[in-house]
Amino acid sequence: MYVNRSAPHGTIYAHEGLEVVLVGAAFDQEVSMAFVGDGVFQLKQAQDTSGIGTKNFAGAYRALADYDVTRLYVETESLEERGLTVGDLMPLTYEDDEDDDQEKSSITLIDRASLGQLFEAQDVILNF
Amino acid sequence: MLHTVNKSPYQSDALTTCFGLAQPGSAVLLIEDGIYGAMNNTKFSTAIVIAQQCCTIYVLEPDLQARGFDSDCIMNAIQTIDYDGFVSLAETYSVVQAW
Amino acid sequence: MSFDVNGRSYETDEEGYLADLSEWSSDVAGHMAELDDCDLTDSHWEVINFLREYYEEYQIAPAVRVLTKAIGKRLGKEKGNSKYLYELFPYGPAKQACKYAGLPKPTGCV
Protein backbone atom coordinates (compact mmCIF):
# COMPACT_ATOMS: atom_id res chain seq x y z
CA MET A 1 0.00 0.00 0.00
CA TYR A 2 1.18 3.48 -0.88
CA VAL A 3 0.34 6.09 1.74
CA ASN A 4 0.07 9.63 0.37
CA ARG A 5 0.44 12.31 3.00
CA SER A 6 1.67 15.31 1.01
CA ALA A 7 -0.18 18.12 -0.72
CA PRO A 8 0.42 18.34 -4.48
CA HIS A 9 2.50 21.03 -6.29
CA GLY A 10 4.24 22.61 -3.27
CA THR A 11 6.70 19.73 -2.96
CA ILE A 12 7.68 16.91 -5.29
CA TYR A 13 6.44 14.07 -3.02
CA ALA A 14 2.93 13.69 -4.44
CA HIS A 15 4.07 13.56 -8.05
CA GLU A 16 6.99 11.23 -7.34
CA GLY A 17 4.77 8.98 -5.26
CA LEU A 18 2.25 8.69 -8.08
CA GLU A 19 5.03 7.75 -10.53
CA VAL A 20 6.21 5.02 -8.16
CA VAL A 21 2.66 3.68 -7.90
CA LEU A 22 2.34 3.53 -11.69
CA VAL A 23 5.72 1.81 -12.04
CA GLY A 24 4.78 -0.74 -9.40
CA ALA A 25 1.40 -1.34 -11.02
CA ALA A 26 3.01 -1.75 -14.46
CA PHE A 27 4.95 -4.65 -12.96
CA ASP A 28 1.74 -6.37 -11.93
CA GLN A 29 2.05 -5.70 -8.24
CA GLU A 30 -1.17 -5.57 -6.30
CA VAL A 31 -1.40 -1.96 -5.33
CA SER A 32 -3.68 0.15 -3.18
CA MET A 33 -3.36 3.76 -2.09
CA ALA A 34 -4.33 5.65 1.03
CA PHE A 35 -4.76 9.42 1.19
CA VAL A 36 -4.23 10.85 4.66
CA GLY A 37 -3.58 14.33 6.04
CA ASP A 38 -2.59 16.81 3.33
CA GLY A 39 -2.51 13.86 0.92
CA VAL A 40 -6.28 14.25 0.43
CA PHE A 41 -5.56 17.53 -1.39
CA GLN A 42 -4.01 15.47 -4.22
CA LEU A 43 -7.49 14.34 -5.26
CA LYS A 44 -9.11 17.81 -5.20
CA GLN A 45 -10.98 18.36 -8.42
CA ALA A 46 -10.41 21.26 -10.85
CA GLN A 47 -6.64 21.59 -10.32
CA ASP A 48 -5.22 23.91 -12.96
CA THR A 49 -1.48 24.55 -12.85
CA SER A 50 -1.33 26.77 -15.94
CA GLY A 51 -0.80 29.80 -13.67
CA ILE A 52 2.22 28.38 -11.86
CA GLY A 53 3.94 26.85 -14.88
CA THR A 54 4.26 23.28 -13.59
CA LYS A 55 3.00 20.02 -15.04
CA ASN A 56 -0.57 19.26 -14.03
CA PHE A 57 -0.21 15.62 -13.03
CA ALA A 58 -3.73 15.47 -11.55
CA GLY A 59 -4.88 13.87 -14.83
CA ALA A 60 -2.73 10.84 -14.10
CA TYR A 61 -4.93 9.84 -11.14
CA ARG A 62 -7.64 9.14 -13.71
CA ALA A 63 -5.26 6.73 -15.46
CA LEU A 64 -4.88 4.64 -12.30
CA ALA A 65 -7.86 2.48 -13.29
CA ASP A 66 -6.06 1.60 -16.56
CA TYR A 67 -3.23 0.31 -14.38
CA ASP A 68 -5.73 -1.73 -12.32
CA VAL A 69 -5.20 0.49 -9.30
CA THR A 70 -8.79 0.72 -8.16
CA ARG A 71 -8.56 0.85 -4.38
CA LEU A 72 -8.04 4.40 -3.21
CA TYR A 73 -8.79 4.90 0.49
CA VAL A 74 -9.45 8.46 1.62
CA GLU A 75 -9.51 9.15 5.34
CA THR A 76 -12.75 10.86 6.35
CA GLU A 77 -11.26 12.80 9.27
CA SER A 78 -8.54 14.30 7.05
CA LEU A 79 -11.19 15.57 4.61
CA GLU A 80 -13.31 17.06 7.38
CA GLU A 81 -10.38 18.78 9.08
CA ARG A 82 -9.66 20.49 5.76
CA GLY A 83 -13.24 21.65 5.17
CA LEU A 84 -13.68 19.19 2.28
CA THR A 85 -16.23 16.54 1.38
CA VAL A 86 -15.97 13.65 -1.05
CA GLY A 87 -17.88 15.85 -3.54
CA ASP A 88 -14.83 18.14 -3.70
CA LEU A 89 -12.68 15.28 -5.00
CA MET A 90 -12.31 14.32 -8.65
CA PRO A 91 -14.58 11.45 -9.59
CA LEU A 92 -12.39 8.38 -10.14
CA THR A 93 -14.02 5.25 -11.49
CA TYR A 94 -13.16 1.84 -12.94
CA GLU A 95 -15.05 -0.84 -14.81
CA ASP A 96 -15.37 -3.95 -12.68
CA ASP A 97 -14.70 -6.87 -15.06
CA GLU A 98 -15.87 -9.30 -12.40
CA ASP A 99 -19.24 -7.58 -12.27
CA ASP A 100 -20.35 -7.15 -15.88
CA ASP A 101 -18.05 -4.13 -16.43
CA GLN A 102 -20.14 -2.01 -14.09
CA GLU A 103 -18.68 1.42 -13.47
CA LYS A 104 -17.69 1.78 -9.84
CA SER A 105 -15.94 4.43 -7.78
CA SER A 106 -12.27 3.78 -7.03
CA ILE A 107 -12.52 6.04 -4.00
CA THR A 108 -13.50 4.53 -0.67
CA LEU A 109 -14.01 6.74 2.35
CA ILE A 110 -12.54 5.19 5.46
CA ASP A 111 -12.45 6.40 9.06
CA ARG A 112 -9.21 6.74 10.98
CA ALA A 113 -9.71 3.67 13.16
CA SER A 114 -10.46 1.43 10.18
CA LEU A 115 -7.53 2.81 8.20
CA GLY A 116 -5.21 2.00 11.09
CA GLN A 117 -6.44 -1.57 11.00
CA LEU A 118 -6.04 -1.68 7.22
CA PHE A 119 -2.37 -0.69 7.62
CA GLU A 120 -1.90 -3.70 9.90
CA ALA A 121 -3.09 -5.99 7.11
CA GLN A 122 -0.47 -4.80 4.57
CA ASP A 123 2.68 -6.65 3.53
CA VAL A 124 4.52 -3.47 2.56
CA ILE A 125 3.73 0.19 3.23
CA LEU A 126 5.48 3.03 1.42
CA ASN A 127 4.97 6.64 2.49
CA PHE A 128 5.12 9.73 0.29
CA MET B 1 6.34 44.26 6.75
CA LEU B 2 5.19 41.69 4.22
CA HIS B 3 5.07 38.13 5.50
CA THR B 4 4.89 35.29 2.98
CA VAL B 5 3.87 31.81 4.13
CA ASN B 6 4.46 28.95 1.70
CA LYS B 7 3.92 25.91 3.91
CA SER B 8 0.77 23.95 4.64
CA PRO B 9 -0.47 24.90 8.12
CA TYR B 10 -1.13 21.20 8.73
CA GLN B 11 2.57 20.39 8.21
CA SER B 12 4.32 23.34 9.75
CA ASP B 13 3.77 25.99 12.44
CA ALA B 14 4.86 28.72 9.99
CA LEU B 15 1.38 30.27 9.76
CA THR B 16 0.63 30.36 13.49
CA THR B 17 4.14 31.59 14.35
CA CYS B 18 3.79 34.26 11.69
CA PHE B 19 0.46 35.41 13.13
CA GLY B 20 2.02 35.51 16.60
CA LEU B 21 4.83 37.80 15.51
CA ALA B 22 3.21 39.97 12.81
CA GLN B 23 2.80 43.56 13.96
CA PRO B 24 -0.30 45.67 13.29
CA GLY B 25 -0.36 47.01 9.76
CA SER B 26 1.51 44.05 8.32
CA ALA B 27 0.48 42.13 5.22
CA VAL B 28 0.43 38.32 5.21
CA LEU B 29 0.51 36.65 1.80
CA LEU B 30 -0.29 32.95 1.56
CA ILE B 31 1.47 31.24 -1.36
CA GLU B 32 2.14 27.66 -2.58
CA ASP B 33 0.97 25.14 0.06
CA GLY B 34 0.38 28.09 2.40
CA ILE B 35 -2.94 28.72 0.62
CA TYR B 36 -4.53 25.82 2.50
CA GLY B 37 -4.61 28.09 5.55
CA ALA B 38 -7.13 30.36 3.80
CA MET B 39 -9.89 27.76 3.36
CA ASN B 40 -13.34 28.03 4.93
CA ASN B 41 -14.31 25.78 7.83
CA THR B 42 -10.93 24.63 9.09
CA LYS B 43 -9.24 24.70 12.47
CA PHE B 44 -7.27 27.74 11.30
CA SER B 45 -10.38 29.83 10.61
CA THR B 46 -10.37 31.41 14.07
CA ALA B 47 -6.70 32.34 13.85
CA ILE B 48 -7.37 33.96 10.48
CA VAL B 49 -10.25 36.03 11.86
CA ILE B 50 -8.13 37.22 14.79
CA ALA B 51 -5.15 38.02 12.55
CA GLN B 52 -7.38 40.01 10.23
CA GLN B 53 -8.09 42.47 13.03
CA CYS B 54 -4.59 43.87 12.73
CA CYS B 55 -3.18 42.57 9.43
CA THR B 56 -4.33 42.30 5.82
CA ILE B 57 -4.29 38.75 4.50
CA TYR B 58 -3.80 37.92 0.83
CA VAL B 59 -3.67 34.69 -1.12
CA LEU B 60 -1.94 34.14 -4.47
CA GLU B 61 -4.58 33.16 -7.02
CA PRO B 62 -2.43 31.00 -9.37
CA ASP B 63 -1.53 28.82 -6.37
CA LEU B 64 -5.24 28.52 -5.46
CA GLN B 65 -6.15 27.45 -9.00
CA ALA B 66 -3.29 24.95 -9.22
CA ARG B 67 -4.71 23.21 -6.15
CA GLY B 68 -8.29 23.19 -7.42
CA PHE B 69 -9.70 26.09 -5.37
CA ASP B 70 -11.16 29.49 -6.23
CA SER B 71 -11.99 32.64 -4.31
CA ASP B 72 -15.34 31.16 -3.20
CA CYS B 73 -13.48 28.52 -1.18
CA ILE B 74 -11.52 30.93 0.97
CA MET B 75 -12.55 32.98 3.96
CA ASN B 76 -14.26 36.32 3.50
CA ALA B 77 -12.01 39.35 3.60
CA ILE B 78 -9.00 37.42 2.38
CA GLN B 79 -8.04 39.08 -0.89
CA THR B 80 -6.83 37.12 -3.90
CA ILE B 81 -4.01 38.67 -5.89
CA ASP B 82 -2.00 37.69 -8.97
CA TYR B 83 1.75 37.86 -9.55
CA ASP B 84 1.57 41.58 -10.35
CA GLY B 85 -0.19 42.11 -7.05
CA PHE B 86 2.60 40.16 -5.32
CA VAL B 87 5.16 42.51 -6.86
CA SER B 88 3.15 45.54 -5.76
CA LEU B 89 3.03 44.24 -2.18
CA ALA B 90 6.77 43.68 -2.20
CA GLU B 91 7.21 47.27 -3.37
CA THR B 92 4.83 48.65 -0.73
CA TYR B 93 6.47 46.82 2.14
CA SER B 94 10.21 47.21 1.87
CA VAL B 95 10.96 44.32 4.23
CA VAL B 96 9.79 40.79 3.40
CA GLN B 97 9.75 37.97 5.92
CA ALA B 98 9.52 34.64 4.07
CA TRP B 99 8.28 31.95 6.45
CA MET C 1 21.80 14.44 -28.37
CA SER C 2 19.93 16.17 -31.17
CA PHE C 3 18.85 15.85 -34.81
CA ASP C 4 17.80 18.23 -37.56
CA VAL C 5 14.49 18.26 -39.43
CA ASN C 6 13.72 20.91 -42.07
CA GLY C 7 16.66 22.96 -40.92
CA ARG C 8 15.61 23.04 -37.30
CA SER C 9 17.46 21.32 -34.46
CA TYR C 10 15.65 19.15 -31.90
CA GLU C 11 17.08 18.09 -28.53
CA THR C 12 16.57 14.50 -27.36
CA ASP C 13 17.64 12.49 -24.34
CA GLU C 14 20.31 9.80 -24.66
CA GLU C 15 17.73 7.27 -25.89
CA GLY C 16 16.32 9.54 -28.58
CA TYR C 17 13.14 10.71 -26.81
CA LEU C 18 12.22 14.30 -27.65
CA ALA C 19 13.25 16.68 -24.85
CA ASP C 20 10.42 19.16 -25.42
CA LEU C 21 7.02 17.63 -26.14
CA SER C 22 5.69 20.89 -27.56
CA GLU C 23 8.26 20.84 -30.39
CA TRP C 24 6.72 17.68 -31.88
CA SER C 25 5.43 17.60 -35.47
CA SER C 26 4.53 14.78 -37.82
CA ASP C 27 7.79 15.48 -39.71
CA VAL C 28 9.72 14.94 -36.50
CA ALA C 29 7.92 11.61 -36.00
CA GLY C 30 8.73 10.62 -39.57
CA HIS C 31 12.40 11.47 -39.08
CA MET C 32 12.65 9.48 -35.84
CA ALA C 33 11.07 6.48 -37.56
CA GLU C 34 13.48 6.81 -40.48
CA LEU C 35 16.41 6.61 -38.08
CA ASP C 36 15.00 3.21 -37.01
CA ASP C 37 14.40 2.10 -40.65
CA CYS C 38 10.67 2.16 -39.98
CA ASP C 39 8.13 3.36 -42.57
CA LEU C 40 5.14 4.95 -40.88
CA THR C 41 1.84 3.62 -42.27
CA ASP C 42 -1.71 4.64 -41.35
CA SER C 43 -1.72 1.84 -38.79
CA HIS C 44 1.36 3.31 -37.12
CA TRP C 45 -0.22 6.76 -37.11
CA GLU C 46 -3.36 5.41 -35.50
CA VAL C 47 -1.30 4.29 -32.50
CA ILE C 48 0.87 7.42 -32.43
CA ASN C 49 -2.17 9.70 -32.48
CA PHE C 50 -3.84 7.59 -29.83
CA LEU C 51 -0.79 8.00 -27.58
CA ARG C 52 -0.73 11.75 -28.05
CA GLU C 53 -4.39 11.96 -27.07
CA TYR C 54 -3.78 9.69 -24.10
CA TYR C 55 -0.93 11.90 -22.90
CA GLU C 56 -3.01 15.03 -23.41
CA GLU C 57 -5.72 13.64 -21.16
CA TYR C 58 -3.75 11.74 -18.51
CA GLN C 59 -0.32 13.42 -18.60
CA ILE C 60 1.47 10.08 -18.71
CA ALA C 61 2.86 7.76 -21.36
CA PRO C 62 1.14 4.44 -20.69
CA ALA C 63 3.01 1.21 -20.02
CA VAL C 64 2.68 -1.47 -22.71
CA ARG C 65 0.02 -3.49 -20.89
CA VAL C 66 -2.09 -0.39 -20.38
CA LEU C 67 -1.59 0.73 -23.96
CA THR C 68 -2.66 -2.65 -25.32
CA LYS C 69 -5.83 -2.64 -23.25
CA ALA C 70 -6.68 0.95 -24.10
CA ILE C 71 -6.09 0.41 -27.83
CA GLY C 72 -8.38 -2.60 -27.71
CA LYS C 73 -11.10 -0.50 -26.18
CA ARG C 74 -10.73 2.34 -28.65
CA LEU C 75 -9.74 0.68 -31.92
CA GLY C 76 -11.08 -2.82 -31.52
CA LYS C 77 -9.89 -6.18 -30.25
CA GLU C 78 -7.99 -7.10 -33.42
CA LYS C 79 -5.66 -4.19 -32.70
CA GLY C 80 -5.60 -4.41 -28.91
CA ASN C 81 -3.17 -7.29 -28.69
CA SER C 82 0.59 -7.59 -28.34
CA LYS C 83 1.08 -9.43 -31.64
CA TYR C 84 -0.48 -6.65 -33.72
CA LEU C 85 1.33 -3.90 -31.83
CA TYR C 86 4.73 -5.64 -31.84
CA GLU C 87 4.46 -6.16 -35.59
CA LEU C 88 4.00 -2.42 -36.00
CA PHE C 89 6.61 -1.47 -33.41
CA PRO C 90 9.14 -4.30 -33.08
CA TYR C 91 11.26 -2.40 -30.52
CA GLY C 92 8.32 -2.48 -28.11
CA PRO C 93 4.98 -0.80 -28.84
CA ALA C 94 4.99 1.53 -25.86
CA LYS C 95 8.66 2.51 -26.07
CA GLN C 96 8.92 2.95 -29.83
CA ALA C 97 5.51 4.49 -30.46
CA CYS C 98 5.89 6.89 -27.51
CA LYS C 99 9.20 8.02 -28.98
CA TYR C 100 7.65 8.82 -32.37
CA ALA C 101 4.74 10.52 -30.60
CA GLY C 102 7.20 12.84 -28.86
CA LEU C 103 6.29 11.55 -25.40
CA PRO C 104 8.68 10.62 -22.61
CA LYS C 105 9.58 6.99 -22.09
CA PRO C 106 6.56 5.19 -20.64
CA THR C 107 6.16 5.13 -16.88
CA GLY C 108 7.17 1.69 -15.71
CA CYS C 109 9.54 0.96 -18.60
CA VAL C 110 13.14 -0.02 -17.96
XYZ file of C-alpha atoms in Angstrom:
337
model
C 0.000 0.000 0.000
C 1.181 3.478 -0.876
C 0.339 6.089 1.738
C 0.072 9.628 0.367
C 0.437 12.313 3.003
C 1.671 15.306 1.011
C -0.183 18.116 -0.724
C 0.416 18.338 -4.480
C 2.496 21.028 -6.287
C 4.245 22.611 -3.271
C 6.696 19.733 -2.961
C 7.683 16.912 -5.294
C 6.444 14.069 -3.020
C 2.932 13.689 -4.441
C 4.074 13.559 -8.053
C 6.993 11.226 -7.345
C 4.768 8.979 -5.259
C 2.251 8.694 -8.077
C 5.028 7.754 -10.527
C 6.208 5.024 -8.161
C 2.663 3.679 -7.896
C 2.341 3.529 -11.691
C 5.719 1.814 -12.042
C 4.777 -0.743 -9.402
C 1.404 -1.345 -11.018
C 3.015 -1.745 -14.461
C 4.955 -4.649 -12.959
C 1.737 -6.372 -11.934
C 2.049 -5.701 -8.244
C -1.169 -5.574 -6.304
C -1.399 -1.957 -5.331
C -3.682 0.146 -3.177
C -3.357 3.762 -2.094
C -4.333 5.649 1.032
C -4.763 9.417 1.191
C -4.231 10.847 4.663
C -3.575 14.330 6.037
C -2.595 16.807 3.334
C -2.514 13.859 0.917
C -6.283 14.247 0.431
C -5.564 17.531 -1.392
C -4.014 15.469 -4.224
C -7.489 14.344 -5.264
C -9.113 17.806 -5.203
C -10.977 18.361 -8.422
C -10.406 21.263 -10.849
C -6.642 21.592 -10.320
C -5.221 23.909 -12.959
C -1.481 24.553 -12.852
C -1.331 26.769 -15.937
C -0.802 29.797 -13.672
C 2.225 28.382 -11.857
C 3.939 26.847 -14.875
C 4.258 23.276 -13.594
C 3.000 20.015 -15.044
C -0.575 19.263 -14.031
C -0.207 15.624 -13.026
C -3.727 15.472 -11.555
C -4.883 13.869 -14.828
C -2.731 10.839 -14.099
C -4.925 9.842 -11.139
C -7.643 9.144 -13.710
C -5.264 6.727 -15.462
C -4.882 4.636 -12.298
C -7.864 2.483 -13.290
C -6.064 1.597 -16.558
C -3.234 0.305 -14.375
C -5.734 -1.730 -12.323
C -5.199 0.489 -9.299
C -8.789 0.717 -8.162
C -8.562 0.847 -4.382
C -8.044 4.401 -3.207
C -8.793 4.895 0.489
C -9.451 8.464 1.617
C -9.506 9.153 5.339
C -12.754 10.860 6.347
C -11.259 12.800 9.266
C -8.542 14.300 7.047
C -11.187 15.565 4.612
C -13.314 17.056 7.384
C -10.378 18.777 9.080
C -9.665 20.495 5.762
C -13.237 21.650 5.168
C -13.679 19.187 2.280
C -16.231 16.542 1.381
C -15.973 13.654 -1.051
C -17.878 15.850 -3.536
C -14.826 18.136 -3.700
C -12.681 15.284 -5.000
C -12.311 14.323 -8.646
C -14.584 11.447 -9.594
C -12.387 8.384 -10.144
C -14.016 5.247 -11.491
C -13.161 1.845 -12.938
C -15.050 -0.844 -14.809
C -15.368 -3.953 -12.684
C -14.697 -6.869 -15.063
C -15.872 -9.299 -12.404
C -19.243 -7.582 -12.268
C -20.354 -7.147 -15.882
C -18.050 -4.127 -16.426
C -20.141 -2.011 -14.091
C -18.680 1.416 -13.473
C -17.694 1.784 -9.838
C -15.941 4.427 -7.780
C -12.274 3.776 -7.034
C -12.521 6.042 -4.000
C -13.504 4.532 -0.673
C -14.005 6.744 2.349
C -12.541 5.193 5.464
C -12.453 6.396 9.056
C -9.208 6.739 10.979
C -9.712 3.671 13.162
C -10.456 1.429 10.179
C -7.530 2.808 8.201
C -5.215 2.002 11.094
C -6.438 -1.572 10.998
C -6.041 -1.685 7.223
C -2.374 -0.689 7.625
C -1.896 -3.695 9.898
C -3.086 -5.989 7.113
C -0.475 -4.802 4.573
C 2.684 -6.652 3.528
C 4.515 -3.471 2.562
C 3.734 0.191 3.228
C 5.485 3.031 1.423
C 4.967 6.642 2.487
C 5.124 9.731 0.293
C 6.339 44.258 6.753
C 5.185 41.690 4.222
C 5.073 38.131 5.502
C 4.891 35.288 2.981
C 3.869 31.814 4.128
C 4.457 28.950 1.696
C 3.917 25.906 3.913
C 0.774 23.946 4.637
C -0.465 24.901 8.121
C -1.125 21.197 8.730
C 2.570 20.386 8.209
C 4.317 23.341 9.748
C 3.771 25.987 12.435
C 4.857 28.723 9.993
C 1.378 30.265 9.761
C 0.635 30.361 13.489
C 4.136 31.586 14.351
C 3.790 34.263 11.688
C 0.462 35.409 13.134
C 2.020 35.507 16.603
C 4.829 37.802 15.509
C 3.209 39.967 12.815
C 2.804 43.558 13.962
C -0.301 45.669 13.291
C -0.358 47.011 9.761
C 1.505 44.048 8.319
C 0.479 42.129 5.225
C 0.426 38.316 5.213
C 0.511 36.651 1.796
C -0.291 32.953 1.561
C 1.466 31.242 -1.356
C 2.140 27.663 -2.583
C 0.973 25.137 0.061
C 0.379 28.089 2.397
C -2.943 28.724 0.616
C -4.532 25.822 2.502
C -4.609 28.095 5.552
C -7.128 30.357 3.799
C -9.894 27.764 3.364
C -13.335 28.032 4.926
C -14.306 25.777 7.830
C -10.934 24.628 9.089
C -9.243 24.705 12.474
C -7.273 27.739 11.297
C -10.377 29.832 10.606
C -10.372 31.414 14.072
C -6.696 32.340 13.850
C -7.366 33.964 10.481
C -10.255 36.029 11.859
C -8.127 37.215 14.787
C -5.147 38.020 12.548
C -7.384 40.008 10.232
C -8.087 42.475 13.031
C -4.586 43.866 12.726
C -3.183 42.569 9.429
C -4.332 42.297 5.817
C -4.287 38.746 4.500
C -3.804 37.918 0.834
C -3.671 34.687 -1.122
C -1.945 34.142 -4.467
C -4.583 33.157 -7.022
C -2.428 30.998 -9.370
C -1.527 28.824 -6.373
C -5.235 28.515 -5.463
C -6.147 27.445 -9.002
C -3.290 24.952 -9.216
C -4.711 23.214 -6.149
C -8.287 23.194 -7.416
C -9.695 26.089 -5.371
C -11.156 29.487 -6.229
C -11.985 32.645 -4.308
C -15.341 31.163 -3.196
C -13.480 28.518 -1.184
C -11.515 30.927 0.966
C -12.553 32.982 3.958
C -14.255 36.324 3.503
C -12.006 39.350 3.598
C -8.996 37.421 2.376
C -8.040 39.077 -0.892
C -6.832 37.117 -3.903
C -4.009 38.669 -5.894
C -1.995 37.687 -8.972
C 1.755 37.860 -9.554
C 1.574 41.576 -10.354
C -0.191 42.107 -7.046
C 2.605 40.159 -5.324
C 5.163 42.506 -6.862
C 3.147 45.541 -5.760
C 3.028 44.244 -2.181
C 6.771 43.679 -2.200
C 7.209 47.274 -3.372
C 4.833 48.655 -0.730
C 6.470 46.820 2.141
C 10.206 47.207 1.875
C 10.962 44.324 4.233
C 9.787 40.790 3.404
C 9.749 37.967 5.923
C 9.519 34.644 4.068
C 8.279 31.951 6.449
C 21.804 14.441 -28.369
C 19.927 16.174 -31.173
C 18.850 15.851 -34.812
C 17.800 18.234 -37.559
C 14.489 18.259 -39.430
C 13.716 20.908 -42.068
C 16.661 22.963 -40.919
C 15.611 23.035 -37.303
C 17.464 21.317 -34.463
C 15.652 19.149 -31.896
C 17.079 18.089 -28.526
C 16.566 14.502 -27.363
C 17.639 12.494 -24.339
C 20.308 9.804 -24.656
C 17.734 7.273 -25.891
C 16.323 9.537 -28.579
C 13.140 10.706 -26.812
C 12.222 14.300 -27.650
C 13.250 16.677 -24.854
C 10.419 19.164 -25.419
C 7.024 17.627 -26.136
C 5.688 20.886 -27.559
C 8.255 20.843 -30.395
C 6.724 17.684 -31.884
C 5.426 17.598 -35.467
C 4.530 14.776 -37.824
C 7.789 15.476 -39.713
C 9.717 14.935 -36.497
C 7.919 11.615 -35.995
C 8.732 10.616 -39.569
C 12.395 11.466 -39.084
C 12.649 9.478 -35.840
C 11.065 6.481 -37.561
C 13.476 6.813 -40.484
C 16.413 6.610 -38.084
C 15.002 3.215 -37.012
C 14.400 2.102 -40.646
C 10.671 2.156 -39.979
C 8.133 3.361 -42.572
C 5.139 4.950 -40.884
C 1.841 3.623 -42.267
C -1.709 4.644 -41.350
C -1.719 1.837 -38.794
C 1.357 3.313 -37.124
C -0.223 6.761 -37.109
C -3.358 5.408 -35.502
C -1.302 4.293 -32.497
C 0.872 7.422 -32.426
C -2.169 9.698 -32.485
C -3.842 7.591 -29.835
C -0.789 7.996 -27.584
C -0.735 11.752 -28.050
C -4.390 11.958 -27.068
C -3.784 9.692 -24.095
C -0.932 11.905 -22.902
C -3.009 15.034 -23.415
C -5.720 13.640 -21.163
C -3.753 11.742 -18.515
C -0.322 13.420 -18.599
C 1.472 10.083 -18.710
C 2.860 7.762 -21.361
C 1.137 4.442 -20.690
C 3.007 1.207 -20.017
C 2.682 -1.474 -22.714
C 0.021 -3.488 -20.885
C -2.088 -0.390 -20.378
C -1.586 0.734 -23.964
C -2.657 -2.653 -25.316
C -5.829 -2.641 -23.246
C -6.684 0.954 -24.100
C -6.089 0.414 -27.835
C -8.380 -2.600 -27.714
C -11.102 -0.499 -26.177
C -10.733 2.338 -28.654
C -9.736 0.681 -31.919
C -11.082 -2.817 -31.519
C -9.894 -6.184 -30.247
C -7.994 -7.104 -33.419
C -5.661 -4.187 -32.696
C -5.603 -4.407 -28.915
C -3.167 -7.295 -28.691
C 0.591 -7.586 -28.336
C 1.082 -9.426 -31.645
C -0.477 -6.649 -33.722
C 1.333 -3.895 -31.828
C 4.729 -5.641 -31.835
C 4.461 -6.157 -35.594
C 3.998 -2.415 -35.996
C 6.607 -1.471 -33.414
C 9.141 -4.298 -33.078
C 11.258 -2.398 -30.520
C 8.316 -2.483 -28.110
C 4.983 -0.796 -28.841
C 4.994 1.530 -25.856
C 8.661 2.512 -26.067
C 8.923 2.948 -29.828
C 5.506 4.486 -30.458
C 5.894 6.894 -27.515
C 9.201 8.021 -28.977
C 7.653 8.823 -32.373
C 4.738 10.516 -30.600
C 7.201 12.841 -28.865
C 6.291 11.547 -25.402
C 8.683 10.620 -22.613
C 9.577 6.988 -22.090
C 6.561 5.189 -20.636
C 6.158 5.135 -16.882
C 7.175 1.691 -15.706
C 9.537 0.957 -18.597
C 13.142 -0.020 -17.962
